[in-house]
């Protein structure tokens, strides 16, 4: 049976890097973006050039009905889902007291509810197959917390706890669940930093630089290929920051 991976938030950054890396090893790579249709199509073209089949899904993974339709389509197309990478996420930088309730609800929906939606719809198929791996992209701030990123830190901390708990629940079905907690990654999410701010921040990282998205993607595949006994872990990749 064809090997299939699904990556959410795959139009750019970590998600795009994951999709391209997994395309080297899977028969199908299904990719999603909320609204960046043109950018997602470009990723699809790159995947197809590698000889891998690809389908794109434009929509909000914080919406359960959209996710169910996406997963049902994947199953109908490929027959299985071997790897789910929950990468979709947004940030919010600012004081908690300046944050509107709508902003809070939006980041919780995009970062955390999306993980529930995707897992809730994928897991029955994995249980039926008695195999599968779920990798959730978290953040070092989900471990330590960041000033002026309270909501972001809360959602990423939620992903870490979610991953550990679900791993215990699914281990008897031979399904693994792990999370990866990157430090600062050189993506559009950090584009708000000026050159001086970026340089100052990188000086606080022991390795002296931000991560490249490809490094996170390579860890995703390495984790997928790791021994079956490795489950329920939150793996930091932060250049020694924490």
Short mmCIF file of C-alpha atoms in Angstrom, two decimals:
data_model
loop_
_atom_site.label_atom_id
_atom_site.label_comp_id
_atom_site.label_asym_id
_atom_site.label_seq_id
_atom_site.Cartn_x
_atom_site.Cartn_y
_atom_site.Cartn_z
CA UNK A 1 0.00 0.00 0.00
CA UNK A 2 1.20 3.51 -0.80
CA UNK A 3 2.81 5.47 2.03
CA UNK A 4 0.99 8.73 2.74
CA UNK A 5 1.94 11.80 4.79
CA UNK A 6 -0.22 14.82 5.57
CA UNK A 7 1.28 18.19 6.48
CA UNK A 8 -0.84 21.13 7.64
CA UNK A 9 0.34 24.71 7.23
CA UNK A 10 2.56 23.65 4.34
CA UNK A 11 2.66 26.71 2.09
CA UNK A 12 5.85 28.11 3.63
CA UNK A 13 8.34 27.85 6.47
CA UNK A 14 8.57 24.65 8.49
CA UNK A 15 5.51 23.11 6.84
CA UNK A 16 6.86 23.60 3.34
CA UNK A 17 10.24 22.20 4.34
CA UNK A 18 8.54 19.17 5.90
CA UNK A 19 6.44 18.54 2.79
CA UNK A 20 9.49 18.66 0.51
CA UNK A 21 11.55 16.44 2.79
CA UNK A 22 8.79 13.85 3.15
CA UNK A 23 8.26 13.84 -0.62
CA UNK A 24 11.65 12.12 -0.88
CA UNK A 25 10.35 9.16 1.11
CA UNK A 26 6.56 8.88 0.68
CA UNK A 27 4.36 7.95 -2.27
CA UNK A 28 1.77 10.63 -1.44
CA UNK A 29 2.19 13.95 0.38
CA UNK A 30 -1.08 15.76 1.11
CA UNK A 31 -0.61 19.43 1.98
CA UNK A 32 -2.80 22.14 3.46
CA UNK A 33 -2.85 25.91 3.83
CA UNK A 34 -5.52 28.22 5.21
CA UNK A 35 -5.49 30.71 2.34
CA UNK A 36 -2.12 30.76 0.56
CA UNK A 37 -3.39 28.88 -2.49
CA UNK A 38 -0.74 30.14 -4.92
CA UNK A 39 2.15 29.37 -2.57
CA UNK A 40 0.71 25.93 -1.80
CA UNK A 41 0.42 25.19 -5.51
CA UNK A 42 4.10 26.01 -5.89
CA UNK A 43 4.94 23.52 -3.15
CA UNK A 44 2.80 20.93 -4.93
CA UNK A 45 4.73 21.50 -8.16
CA UNK A 46 8.03 20.94 -6.34
CA UNK A 47 6.70 17.73 -4.79
CA UNK A 48 5.47 16.39 -8.12
CA UNK A 49 8.87 17.12 -9.68
CA UNK A 50 10.32 14.69 -7.14
CA UNK A 51 8.02 11.99 -8.52
CA UNK A 52 5.65 12.02 -5.55
CA UNK A 53 1.88 12.38 -5.84
CA UNK A 54 0.36 15.39 -4.11
CA UNK A 55 -3.06 16.86 -3.31
CA UNK A 56 -3.67 20.33 -1.90
CA UNK A 57 -6.39 21.42 0.52
CA UNK A 58 -7.20 25.09 1.10
CA UNK A 59 -9.07 25.74 4.33
CA UNK A 60 -9.02 26.27 8.06
CA UNK A 61 -7.86 23.24 10.04
CA UNK A 62 -9.48 24.89 13.05
CA UNK A 63 -12.79 23.97 11.35
CA UNK A 64 -13.76 20.37 12.10
CA UNK A 65 -15.95 19.86 9.03
CA UNK A 66 -13.18 21.02 6.71
CA UNK A 67 -10.69 18.67 8.36
CA UNK A 68 -13.04 15.68 8.19
CA UNK A 69 -13.58 16.27 4.49
CA UNK A 70 -9.82 16.60 3.95
CA UNK A 71 -9.04 13.35 5.77
CA UNK A 72 -11.88 11.45 4.07
CA UNK A 73 -10.55 12.63 0.70
CA UNK A 74 -7.03 11.50 1.59
CA UNK A 75 -8.25 8.04 2.61
CA UNK A 76 -10.33 7.68 -0.55
CA UNK A 77 -7.34 8.74 -2.65
CA UNK A 78 -4.54 6.79 -0.98
CA UNK A 79 -6.11 4.14 1.24
CA UNK A 80 -4.02 4.97 4.30
CA UNK A 81 -2.47 7.72 6.39
CA UNK A 82 0.94 6.79 7.74
CA UNK A 83 2.14 10.14 9.06
CA UNK A 84 0.27 13.24 10.20
CA UNK A 85 2.34 16.38 10.78
CA UNK A 86 0.32 19.02 12.61
CA UNK A 87 2.25 22.16 11.76
CA UNK A 88 -0.41 24.87 11.17
CA UNK A 89 0.12 27.76 13.54
CA UNK A 90 0.12 31.51 14.03
CA UNK A 91 1.79 33.80 16.54
CA UNK A 92 0.64 36.79 18.57
CA UNK A 93 3.15 39.20 20.07
CA UNK A 94 1.88 41.72 22.59
CA UNK A 95 0.77 42.26 26.16
CA UNK A 96 -1.94 39.92 27.40
CA UNK A 97 -3.99 42.91 28.52
CA UNK A 98 -3.96 44.29 24.97
CA UNK A 99 -5.23 41.03 23.52
CA UNK A 100 -8.84 40.87 22.34
CA UNK A 101 -10.94 37.81 23.04
CA UNK A 102 -11.23 37.30 19.29
CA UNK A 103 -7.43 37.17 19.01
CA UNK A 104 -7.28 34.59 21.80
CA UNK A 105 -9.97 32.43 20.20
CA UNK A 106 -8.24 32.66 16.82
CA UNK A 107 -4.83 31.51 18.04
CA UNK A 108 -6.34 28.70 20.15
CA UNK A 109 -8.38 27.52 17.15
CA UNK A 110 -5.46 27.65 14.71
CA UNK A 111 -2.73 26.27 16.97
CA UNK A 112 -4.50 23.84 19.31
CA UNK A 113 -8.03 23.02 18.15
CA UNK A 114 -6.55 22.18 14.74
CA UNK A 115 -4.46 19.46 16.38
CA UNK A 116 -7.56 17.97 17.99
CA UNK A 117 -9.48 18.15 14.71
CA UNK A 118 -6.78 16.42 12.69
CA UNK A 119 -6.04 13.76 15.29
CA UNK A 120 -9.71 13.07 15.99
CA UNK A 121 -10.36 12.37 12.31
CA UNK A 122 -7.09 10.57 11.50
CA UNK A 123 -6.82 8.29 14.53
CA UNK A 124 -9.73 5.94 13.65
CA UNK A 125 -8.01 5.12 10.35
CA UNK A 126 -4.67 4.54 12.09
CA UNK A 127 -6.32 2.35 14.74
CA UNK A 128 -7.95 0.27 12.03
CA UNK A 129 -4.54 -0.17 10.37
CA UNK A 130 -2.81 -0.76 13.72
CA UNK A 131 -0.05 1.63 12.65
CA UNK A 132 0.73 5.29 12.21
CA UNK A 133 2.69 8.22 13.58
CA UNK A 134 1.53 11.69 14.59
CA UNK A 135 4.12 14.45 14.94
CA UNK A 136 2.95 17.77 16.37
CA UNK A 137 5.04 20.89 15.84
CA UNK A 138 5.22 22.74 19.13
CA UNK A 139 7.74 25.34 20.32
CA UNK A 140 10.35 25.84 23.00
CA UNK A 141 7.98 28.49 24.36
CA UNK A 142 5.51 25.70 25.08
CA UNK A 143 8.12 24.37 27.50
CA UNK A 144 9.39 27.59 29.06
CA UNK A 145 6.92 30.36 28.15
CA UNK A 146 7.73 33.69 26.53
CA UNK A 147 6.93 37.19 27.73
CA UNK A 148 4.47 38.95 25.41
CA UNK A 149 3.61 35.59 23.82
CA UNK A 150 1.34 34.23 26.52
CA UNK A 151 -1.35 32.90 24.18
CA UNK A 152 1.18 31.37 21.80
CA UNK A 153 3.03 29.74 24.70
CA UNK A 154 -0.24 28.41 26.13
CA UNK A 155 -1.25 26.77 22.85
CA UNK A 156 2.16 25.21 22.37
CA UNK A 157 2.21 23.98 25.97
CA UNK A 158 -1.20 22.47 25.26
CA UNK A 159 0.20 20.66 22.23
CA UNK A 160 2.96 19.18 24.39
CA UNK A 161 0.51 17.85 26.99
CA UNK A 162 -1.88 16.68 24.25
CA UNK A 163 0.92 14.74 22.57
CA UNK A 164 2.07 13.01 25.75
CA UNK A 165 -1.46 12.01 26.74
CA UNK A 166 -2.49 10.81 23.28
CA UNK A 167 0.71 8.79 23.00
CA UNK A 168 -0.32 6.76 26.07
CA UNK A 169 -3.83 6.31 24.69
CA UNK A 170 -2.68 5.07 21.29
CA UNK A 171 0.40 3.04 22.19
CA UNK A 172 -1.59 -0.23 22.50
CA UNK A 173 -2.70 0.30 18.88
CA UNK A 174 0.91 0.60 17.66
CA UNK A 175 0.47 4.32 16.94
CA UNK A 176 3.14 6.76 18.03
CA UNK A 177 2.62 10.40 18.99
CA UNK A 178 5.49 12.82 19.52
CA UNK A 179 6.05 16.57 19.45
CA UNK A 180 8.95 18.64 18.20
CA UNK A 181 9.66 21.92 19.98
CA UNK A 182 11.78 24.18 17.78
CA UNK A 183 13.52 27.25 19.04
CA UNK A 184 13.77 30.32 16.81
CA UNK A 185 13.45 29.34 13.16
CA UNK A 186 14.25 31.67 10.28
CA UNK A 187 10.72 31.89 8.83
CA UNK A 188 8.12 34.56 8.13
CA UNK A 189 6.88 34.15 11.71
CA UNK A 190 9.96 36.11 12.81
CA UNK A 191 9.77 38.70 10.04
CA UNK A 192 8.62 41.30 12.60
CA UNK A 193 12.20 41.46 13.90
CA UNK A 194 14.47 44.20 12.60
CA UNK A 195 17.98 43.23 11.51
CA UNK A 196 19.36 44.57 14.79
CA UNK A 197 16.74 42.71 16.85
CA UNK A 198 17.45 39.49 14.97
CA UNK A 199 21.20 39.90 15.49
CA UNK A 200 20.73 40.61 19.20
CA UNK A 201 18.45 37.60 19.63
CA UNK A 202 20.79 35.27 17.77
CA UNK A 203 23.57 36.37 20.12
CA UNK A 204 21.58 34.79 22.99
CA UNK A 205 21.42 31.40 21.23
CA UNK A 206 24.46 29.25 22.11
CA UNK A 207 24.81 27.99 18.53
CA UNK A 208 24.74 31.64 17.36
CA UNK A 209 21.94 31.53 14.79
CA UNK A 210 18.32 30.67 14.12
CA UNK A 211 17.42 27.24 12.77
CA UNK A 212 16.82 26.64 9.09
CA UNK A 213 13.35 25.15 8.39
CA UNK A 214 15.07 22.23 6.63
CA UNK A 215 16.69 21.24 9.92
CA UNK A 216 13.26 20.87 11.51
CA UNK A 217 12.02 18.91 8.51
CA UNK A 218 14.96 16.52 8.71
CA UNK A 219 14.17 15.92 12.38
CA UNK A 220 10.54 15.20 11.50
CA UNK A 221 11.59 12.42 9.12
CA UNK A 222 14.24 11.12 11.52
CA UNK A 223 11.61 10.93 14.24
CA UNK A 224 9.24 9.10 11.90
CA UNK A 225 11.99 6.55 11.20
CA UNK A 226 13.08 6.25 14.84
CA UNK A 227 12.58 3.07 16.90
CA UNK A 228 8.97 2.09 17.63
CA UNK A 229 9.61 2.42 21.37
CA UNK A 230 10.01 6.20 21.06
CA UNK A 231 6.63 7.76 21.78
CA UNK A 232 5.19 10.44 24.06
CA UNK A 233 8.25 12.69 23.77
CA UNK A 234 8.63 16.44 23.29
CA UNK A 235 11.93 16.87 21.50
CA UNK A 236 13.64 20.27 21.65
CA UNK A 237 15.65 21.58 18.72
CA UNK A 238 16.64 25.03 19.88
CA UNK A 239 20.38 25.43 19.41
CA UNK A 240 20.92 25.02 23.15
CA UNK A 241 18.73 28.03 24.06
CA UNK A 242 16.83 26.42 26.95
#
